Amino acid sequence: MIKLVASDIDGTLLPEGTDQINPEMFEVIRKLKEKDILFAAASGRHYSGMSRLFEPVKKDMIFITENGAYVNCRGYTMLDQTLDWKDVQDWVHEVRKIPGASFTMDTKEGFYTESRDPEFLDLVLKGYKSAMSAEEDVLTQKREVNKVALYHKTDIQKIAAEMTPRWSGRMHCTLSGEIWLDFLNKESNKGNAIRGIQKILGIRPEETMVFGDNFNDIEMFHSAGESYAVGNAAEAVKREAKYVADTNVNDGVLKVLRTLL
């Protein structure tokens, strides 16, 4: 019997960088709870934006945010993993030199950025609906940072190939969608977040169902007995999942959950 359902958001539950969630999802989350099945949203998004997206049911679910670095349920922090401040400083100095790049420094309170790119700011503030402050220098104040994320509209794959070998010894590096490269605590990923929830709540992997579309969801697939890649996922991601659902725009996650209910 399934007791925990976790789904990625961007590219899985809805189109990347939007708030176009099918309202039926809220009713499904309520029905899952009535059957003692917990629902968790698992994303690289910040808690502020995720809680706004799921406002009607935010007290009925778990939020796995920052690609697994911060987990919250009804105001209770279940997991909070941060980066070494020296690593953050070195990372920011490097990313500042990349042409066309913007970045976020993610804390529990919100995002911080130095970007003035209107398209980037519009995506974060209106698409992800996250709390964000633009500063001249984000390093003037030491902060407890859960994640730093690099945004590039066209060359994220190339940047990932260049940066990951240099940084993988200091941070967990993962592509998060087609325009984001995330850097987290070495222990932070969605799979470890799922396993932490399972341990706290006494839920077994075979009682867990997960959905994803990208490489940062693969660890989550390995934490669950029932794993689904949506139809629009990369072929390499599909091979890591037990099943393939319909695409995100065709409500692939909802279709499976309707059957579960």
mmCIF file of C-alpha atoms in Angstrom:
data_model
loop_
_atom_site.group_PDB
_atom_site.id
_atom_site.type_symbol
_atom_site.label_atom_id
_atom_site.label_comp_id
_atom_site.label_asym_id
_atom_site.label_seq_id
_atom_site.Cartn_x
_atom_site.Cartn_y
_atom_site.Cartn_z
ATOM 1 C CA MET A 1 0.000 0.000 0.000
ATOM 2 C CA ILE A 2 1.297 3.441 -0.950
ATOM 3 C CA LYS A 3 1.716 5.822 2.000
ATOM 4 C CA LEU A 4 3.855 8.587 0.458
ATOM 5 C CA VAL A 5 3.626 10.254 -2.958
ATOM 6 C CA ALA A 6 6.262 12.766 -4.057
ATOM 7 C CA SER A 7 6.307 14.716 -7.297
ATOM 8 C CA ASP A 8 8.726 17.098 -8.928
ATOM 9 C CA ILE A 9 7.098 20.357 -10.090
ATOM 10 C CA ASP A 10 8.756 21.973 -13.123
ATOM 11 C CA GLY A 11 8.568 19.757 -16.185
ATOM 12 C CA THR A 12 6.659 17.082 -14.268
ATOM 13 C CA LEU A 13 3.552 18.573 -12.688
ATOM 14 C CA LEU A 14 3.491 21.743 -14.787
ATOM 15 C CA PRO A 15 5.503 23.579 -17.478
ATOM 16 C CA GLU A 16 8.926 24.901 -16.422
ATOM 17 C CA GLY A 17 8.863 28.249 -14.609
ATOM 18 C CA THR A 18 5.071 28.656 -14.458
ATOM 19 C CA ASP A 19 2.239 28.438 -11.938
ATOM 20 C CA GLN A 20 -0.088 26.623 -14.357
ATOM 21 C CA ILE A 21 -1.159 23.868 -11.985
ATOM 22 C CA ASN A 22 -4.375 21.968 -12.676
ATOM 23 C CA PRO A 23 -6.774 22.895 -9.808
ATOM 24 C CA GLU A 24 -7.828 19.235 -9.646
ATOM 25 C CA MET A 25 -4.438 18.567 -8.047
ATOM 26 C CA PHE A 26 -5.574 20.283 -4.852
ATOM 27 C CA GLU A 27 -8.587 18.000 -4.546
ATOM 28 C CA VAL A 28 -6.419 14.954 -5.246
ATOM 29 C CA ILE A 29 -4.018 15.967 -2.443
ATOM 30 C CA ARG A 30 -6.979 16.247 -0.040
ATOM 31 C CA LYS A 31 -8.291 12.830 -1.109
ATOM 32 C CA LEU A 32 -4.853 11.278 -0.681
ATOM 33 C CA LYS A 33 -4.720 12.647 2.866
ATOM 34 C CA GLU A 34 -8.157 11.182 3.613
ATOM 35 C CA LYS A 35 -6.708 7.788 2.655
ATOM 36 C CA ASP A 36 -3.663 8.381 4.903
ATOM 37 C CA ILE A 37 -1.386 8.940 1.907
ATOM 38 C CA LEU A 38 0.982 11.895 2.301
ATOM 39 C CA PHE A 39 1.792 14.108 -0.683
ATOM 40 C CA ALA A 40 5.138 15.877 -1.015
ATOM 41 C CA ALA A 41 6.105 18.409 -3.667
ATOM 42 C CA ALA A 42 9.824 18.028 -4.476
ATOM 43 C CA SER A 43 11.505 20.858 -6.331
ATOM 44 C CA GLY A 44 14.486 23.130 -6.724
ATOM 45 C CA ARG A 45 12.085 25.982 -6.031
ATOM 46 C CA HIS A 46 12.164 27.997 -2.813
ATOM 47 C CA TYR A 47 9.670 27.299 -0.042
ATOM 48 C CA SER A 48 8.070 30.750 -0.428
ATOM 49 C CA GLY A 49 7.103 30.114 -4.049
ATOM 50 C CA MET A 50 6.068 26.506 -3.491
ATOM 51 C CA SER A 51 3.775 27.386 -0.593
ATOM 52 C CA ARG A 52 2.079 30.039 -2.749
ATOM 53 C CA LEU A 53 1.635 27.543 -5.597
ATOM 54 C CA PHE A 54 -0.058 25.044 -3.256
ATOM 55 C CA GLU A 55 -1.793 27.654 -1.074
ATOM 56 C CA PRO A 56 -5.183 25.830 -0.859
ATOM 57 C CA VAL A 57 -3.542 22.646 0.505
ATOM 58 C CA LYS A 58 -0.241 23.811 1.979
ATOM 59 C CA LYS A 59 -1.220 22.500 5.429
ATOM 60 C CA ASP A 60 -2.025 19.071 3.986
ATOM 61 C CA MET A 61 1.371 18.260 2.446
ATOM 62 C CA ILE A 62 5.154 18.240 2.747
ATOM 63 C CA PHE A 63 7.481 20.603 0.885
ATOM 64 C CA ILE A 64 10.836 19.249 -0.313
ATOM 65 C CA THR A 65 12.511 22.457 -1.462
ATOM 66 C CA GLU A 66 15.928 23.510 -2.777
ATOM 67 C CA ASN A 67 16.333 20.100 -4.473
ATOM 68 C CA GLY A 68 16.227 18.383 -1.100
ATOM 69 C CA ALA A 69 18.254 20.760 1.077
ATOM 70 C CA TYR A 70 15.242 22.082 3.021
ATOM 71 C CA VAL A 71 12.126 20.102 3.958
ATOM 72 C CA ASN A 72 9.138 21.646 5.742
ATOM 73 C CA CYS A 73 5.739 20.338 6.838
ATOM 74 C CA ARG A 74 3.164 22.732 8.335
ATOM 75 C CA GLY A 75 5.887 25.039 9.618
ATOM 76 C CA TYR A 76 7.996 22.220 11.071
ATOM 77 C CA THR A 77 11.510 21.894 9.648
ATOM 78 C CA MET A 78 12.213 18.235 8.895
ATOM 79 C CA LEU A 79 15.571 18.838 7.180
ATOM 80 C CA ASP A 80 17.838 21.892 6.832
ATOM 81 C CA GLN A 81 21.220 21.397 5.130
ATOM 82 C CA THR A 82 23.482 24.362 4.383
ATOM 83 C CA LEU A 83 26.656 25.140 2.454
ATOM 84 C CA ASP A 84 30.038 26.175 3.798
ATOM 85 C CA TRP A 85 30.247 29.977 3.573
ATOM 86 C CA LYS A 86 33.752 29.894 2.082
ATOM 87 C CA ASP A 87 32.472 27.636 -0.700
ATOM 88 C CA VAL A 88 29.620 30.074 -1.330
ATOM 89 C CA GLN A 89 32.037 33.011 -1.536
ATOM 90 C CA ASP A 90 34.345 31.222 -3.987
ATOM 91 C CA TRP A 91 31.378 30.105 -6.102
ATOM 92 C CA VAL A 92 29.926 33.622 -6.350
ATOM 93 C CA HIS A 93 33.293 35.065 -7.393
ATOM 94 C CA GLU A 94 33.495 32.501 -10.209
ATOM 95 C CA VAL A 95 29.910 32.867 -11.448
ATOM 96 C CA ARG A 96 30.196 36.657 -11.587
ATOM 97 C CA LYS A 97 32.689 36.181 -14.448
ATOM 98 C CA ILE A 98 30.382 34.051 -16.654
ATOM 99 C CA PRO A 99 28.870 36.142 -19.488
ATOM 100 C CA GLY A 100 25.063 36.094 -19.537
ATOM 101 C CA ALA A 101 24.745 34.242 -16.222
ATOM 102 C CA SER A 102 22.549 35.173 -13.274
ATOM 103 C CA PHE A 103 22.463 33.430 -9.924
ATOM 104 C CA THR A 104 20.482 33.041 -6.733
ATOM 105 C CA MET A 105 21.673 32.512 -3.192
ATOM 106 C CA ASP A 106 18.917 30.570 -1.456
ATOM 107 C CA THR A 107 18.196 30.782 2.274
ATOM 108 C CA LYS A 108 15.124 29.890 4.333
ATOM 109 C CA GLU A 109 14.120 33.563 4.240
ATOM 110 C CA GLY A 110 14.264 33.879 0.457
ATOM 111 C CA PHE A 111 16.456 34.371 -2.609
ATOM 112 C CA TYR A 112 19.265 36.887 -2.947
ATOM 113 C CA THR A 113 20.700 37.914 -6.319
ATOM 114 C CA GLU A 114 22.922 40.514 -7.936
ATOM 115 C CA SER A 115 21.195 40.188 -11.305
ATOM 116 C CA ARG A 116 19.533 43.102 -13.080
ATOM 117 C CA ASP A 117 18.371 40.969 -16.024
ATOM 118 C CA PRO A 118 14.643 41.780 -16.357
ATOM 119 C CA GLU A 119 13.810 38.422 -17.948
ATOM 120 C CA PHE A 120 15.504 36.543 -15.120
ATOM 121 C CA LEU A 121 13.857 38.668 -12.430
ATOM 122 C CA ASP A 122 10.462 38.253 -14.077
ATOM 123 C CA LEU A 123 10.893 34.459 -14.145
ATOM 124 C CA VAL A 124 11.782 34.223 -10.457
ATOM 125 C CA LEU A 125 9.256 36.752 -9.158
ATOM 126 C CA LYS A 126 6.288 36.038 -11.443
ATOM 127 C CA GLY A 127 6.950 32.516 -12.721
ATOM 128 C CA TYR A 128 8.212 30.894 -9.529
ATOM 129 C CA LYS A 129 6.576 33.502 -7.238
ATOM 130 C CA SER A 130 9.550 33.384 -4.900
ATOM 131 C CA ALA A 131 10.610 35.958 -2.322
ATOM 132 C CA MET A 132 13.749 37.617 -3.690
ATOM 133 C CA SER A 133 15.982 40.597 -2.909
ATOM 134 C CA ALA A 134 18.388 42.147 -5.429
ATOM 135 C CA GLU A 135 21.617 43.405 -3.853
ATOM 136 C CA GLU A 136 24.820 45.016 -5.121
ATOM 137 C CA ASP A 137 26.929 42.431 -3.291
ATOM 138 C CA VAL A 138 25.341 39.341 -1.746
ATOM 139 C CA LEU A 139 28.564 38.552 0.109
ATOM 140 C CA THR A 140 28.536 41.571 2.414
ATOM 141 C CA GLN A 141 26.563 39.565 4.998
ATOM 142 C CA LYS A 142 27.246 35.963 5.998
ATOM 143 C CA ARG A 143 24.115 33.837 5.603
ATOM 144 C CA GLU A 144 22.942 30.263 6.156
ATOM 145 C CA VAL A 145 22.693 29.193 2.520
ATOM 146 C CA ASN A 146 20.802 26.049 1.453
ATOM 147 C CA LYS A 147 21.636 26.309 -2.240
ATOM 148 C CA VAL A 148 23.257 28.480 -4.882
ATOM 149 C CA ALA A 149 21.846 28.246 -8.391
ATOM 150 C CA LEU A 150 23.226 29.404 -11.715
ATOM 151 C CA TYR A 151 20.814 30.508 -14.449
ATOM 152 C CA HIS A 152 21.754 30.732 -18.117
ATOM 153 C CA LYS A 153 19.221 30.943 -20.908
ATOM 154 C CA THR A 154 21.255 29.212 -23.636
ATOM 155 C CA ASP A 155 24.442 27.516 -22.402
ATOM 156 C CA ILE A 156 23.584 25.692 -19.180
ATOM 157 C CA GLN A 157 24.763 22.299 -20.484
ATOM 158 C CA LYS A 158 28.151 23.729 -21.513
ATOM 159 C CA ILE A 159 28.552 25.542 -18.189
ATOM 160 C CA ALA A 160 27.614 22.380 -16.293
ATOM 161 C CA ALA A 161 30.265 20.385 -18.188
ATOM 162 C CA GLU A 162 32.892 22.972 -17.253
ATOM 163 C CA MET A 163 31.914 23.654 -13.628
ATOM 164 C CA THR A 164 30.850 20.250 -12.329
ATOM 165 C CA PRO A 165 34.307 18.610 -12.405
ATOM 166 C CA ARG A 166 35.771 21.558 -10.466
ATOM 167 C CA TRP A 167 33.029 21.787 -7.871
ATOM 168 C CA SER A 168 31.871 18.212 -7.328
ATOM 169 C CA GLY A 169 34.405 17.738 -4.533
ATOM 170 C CA ARG A 170 32.957 20.654 -2.582
ATOM 171 C CA MET A 171 29.252 20.656 -3.481
ATOM 172 C CA HIS A 172 26.576 18.420 -4.963
ATOM 173 C CA CYS A 173 26.081 19.718 -8.527
ATOM 174 C CA THR A 174 22.912 18.928 -10.463
ATOM 175 C CA LEU A 175 21.110 20.167 -13.557
ATOM 176 C CA SER A 176 17.632 21.356 -12.624
ATOM 177 C CA GLY A 177 15.671 21.926 -15.802
ATOM 178 C CA GLU A 178 16.983 23.412 -19.053
ATOM 179 C CA ILE A 179 18.214 26.724 -17.624
ATOM 180 C CA TRP A 180 19.392 25.963 -14.059
ATOM 181 C CA LEU A 181 22.484 24.406 -12.536
ATOM 182 C CA ASP A 182 22.162 23.883 -8.766
ATOM 183 C CA PHE A 183 24.908 23.530 -6.148
ATOM 184 C CA LEU A 184 24.048 22.110 -2.729
ATOM 185 C CA ASN A 185 25.490 20.501 0.369
ATOM 186 C CA LYS A 186 27.202 17.226 -0.594
ATOM 187 C CA GLU A 187 24.486 15.296 1.284
ATOM 188 C CA SER A 188 21.572 17.189 -0.278
ATOM 189 C CA ASN A 189 19.411 15.660 -2.991
ATOM 190 C CA LYS A 190 15.760 14.723 -3.408
ATOM 191 C CA GLY A 191 16.458 11.049 -2.754
ATOM 192 C CA ASN A 192 18.047 11.710 0.633
ATOM 193 C CA ALA A 193 15.160 14.031 1.494
ATOM 194 C CA ILE A 194 12.677 11.244 0.690
ATOM 195 C CA ARG A 195 14.661 8.784 2.784
ATOM 196 C CA GLY A 196 14.678 11.254 5.676
ATOM 197 C CA ILE A 197 10.886 11.563 5.510
ATOM 198 C CA GLN A 198 10.548 7.780 5.321
ATOM 199 C CA LYS A 199 12.696 7.384 8.428
ATOM 200 C CA ILE A 200 10.820 10.003 10.445
ATOM 201 C CA LEU A 201 7.380 8.677 9.500
ATOM 202 C CA GLY A 202 8.136 4.946 9.383
ATOM 203 C CA ILE A 203 7.377 4.573 5.667
ATOM 204 C CA ARG A 204 9.151 1.926 3.577
ATOM 205 C CA PRO A 205 10.497 2.503 0.041
ATOM 206 C CA GLU A 206 7.948 0.029 -1.346
ATOM 207 C CA GLU A 207 5.219 2.242 0.162
ATOM 208 C CA THR A 208 6.518 5.268 -1.751
ATOM 209 C CA MET A 209 5.578 6.560 -5.219
ATOM 210 C CA VAL A 210 7.543 9.335 -6.971
ATOM 211 C CA PHE A 211 7.361 11.316 -10.231
ATOM 212 C CA GLY A 212 10.048 13.266 -12.090
ATOM 213 C CA ASP A 213 11.411 14.410 -15.419
ATOM 214 C CA ASN A 214 15.034 15.471 -14.995
ATOM 215 C CA PHE A 215 18.400 14.231 -13.799
ATOM 216 C CA ASN A 216 17.926 15.797 -10.360
ATOM 217 C CA ASP A 217 14.970 13.420 -9.880
ATOM 218 C CA ILE A 218 16.947 10.210 -10.391
ATOM 219 C CA GLU A 219 18.036 9.981 -6.739
ATOM 220 C CA MET A 220 14.342 10.249 -5.855
ATOM 221 C CA PHE A 221 13.521 7.329 -8.193
ATOM 222 C CA HIS A 222 16.030 5.193 -6.298
ATOM 223 C CA SER A 223 14.316 5.929 -2.971
ATOM 224 C CA ALA A 224 10.913 4.567 -4.035
ATOM 225 C CA GLY A 225 9.402 1.265 -5.009
ATOM 226 C CA GLU A 226 7.103 2.936 -7.532
ATOM 227 C CA SER A 227 8.850 5.506 -9.747
ATOM 228 C CA TYR A 228 7.459 7.306 -12.782
ATOM 229 C CA ALA A 229 9.174 9.467 -15.371
ATOM 230 C CA VAL A 230 6.738 11.664 -17.285
ATOM 231 C CA GLY A 231 6.555 11.257 -21.051
ATOM 232 C CA ASN A 232 8.466 14.472 -21.765
ATOM 233 C CA ALA A 233 11.467 13.378 -19.676
ATOM 234 C CA ALA A 234 14.853 12.750 -21.251
ATOM 235 C CA GLU A 235 15.341 9.151 -22.401
ATOM 236 C CA ALA A 236 18.187 8.650 -19.923
ATOM 237 C CA VAL A 237 15.856 9.713 -17.102
ATOM 238 C CA LYS A 238 13.095 7.400 -18.310
ATOM 239 C CA ARG A 239 15.486 4.465 -18.151
ATOM 240 C CA GLU A 240 16.022 5.085 -14.428
ATOM 241 C CA ALA A 241 12.284 4.955 -13.638
ATOM 242 C CA LYS A 242 10.140 1.864 -13.225
ATOM 243 C CA TYR A 243 7.293 3.299 -15.331
ATOM 244 C CA VAL A 244 6.661 6.102 -17.834
ATOM 245 C CA ALA A 245 3.543 8.252 -17.387
ATOM 246 C CA ASP A 246 1.935 10.680 -19.827
ATOM 247 C CA THR A 247 3.560 14.095 -20.377
ATOM 248 C CA ASN A 248 3.307 17.018 -17.983
ATOM 249 C CA VAL A 249 1.011 19.001 -20.302
ATOM 250 C CA ASN A 250 -1.298 15.975 -20.501
ATOM 251 C CA ASP A 251 -1.527 15.680 -16.693
ATOM 252 C CA GLY A 252 0.566 12.520 -16.518
ATOM 253 C CA VAL A 253 0.938 12.694 -12.730
ATOM 254 C CA LEU A 254 -2.765 13.322 -12.189
ATOM 255 C CA LYS A 255 -3.718 10.370 -14.364
ATOM 256 C CA VAL A 256 -1.651 7.990 -12.236
ATOM 257 C CA LEU A 257 -2.936 9.465 -8.976
ATOM 258 C CA ARG A 258 -6.542 9.143 -10.130
ATOM 259 C CA THR A 259 -5.880 5.436 -10.595
ATOM 260 C CA LEU A 260 -4.220 5.227 -7.174
ATOM 261 C CA LEU A 261 -7.282 6.808 -5.569
#
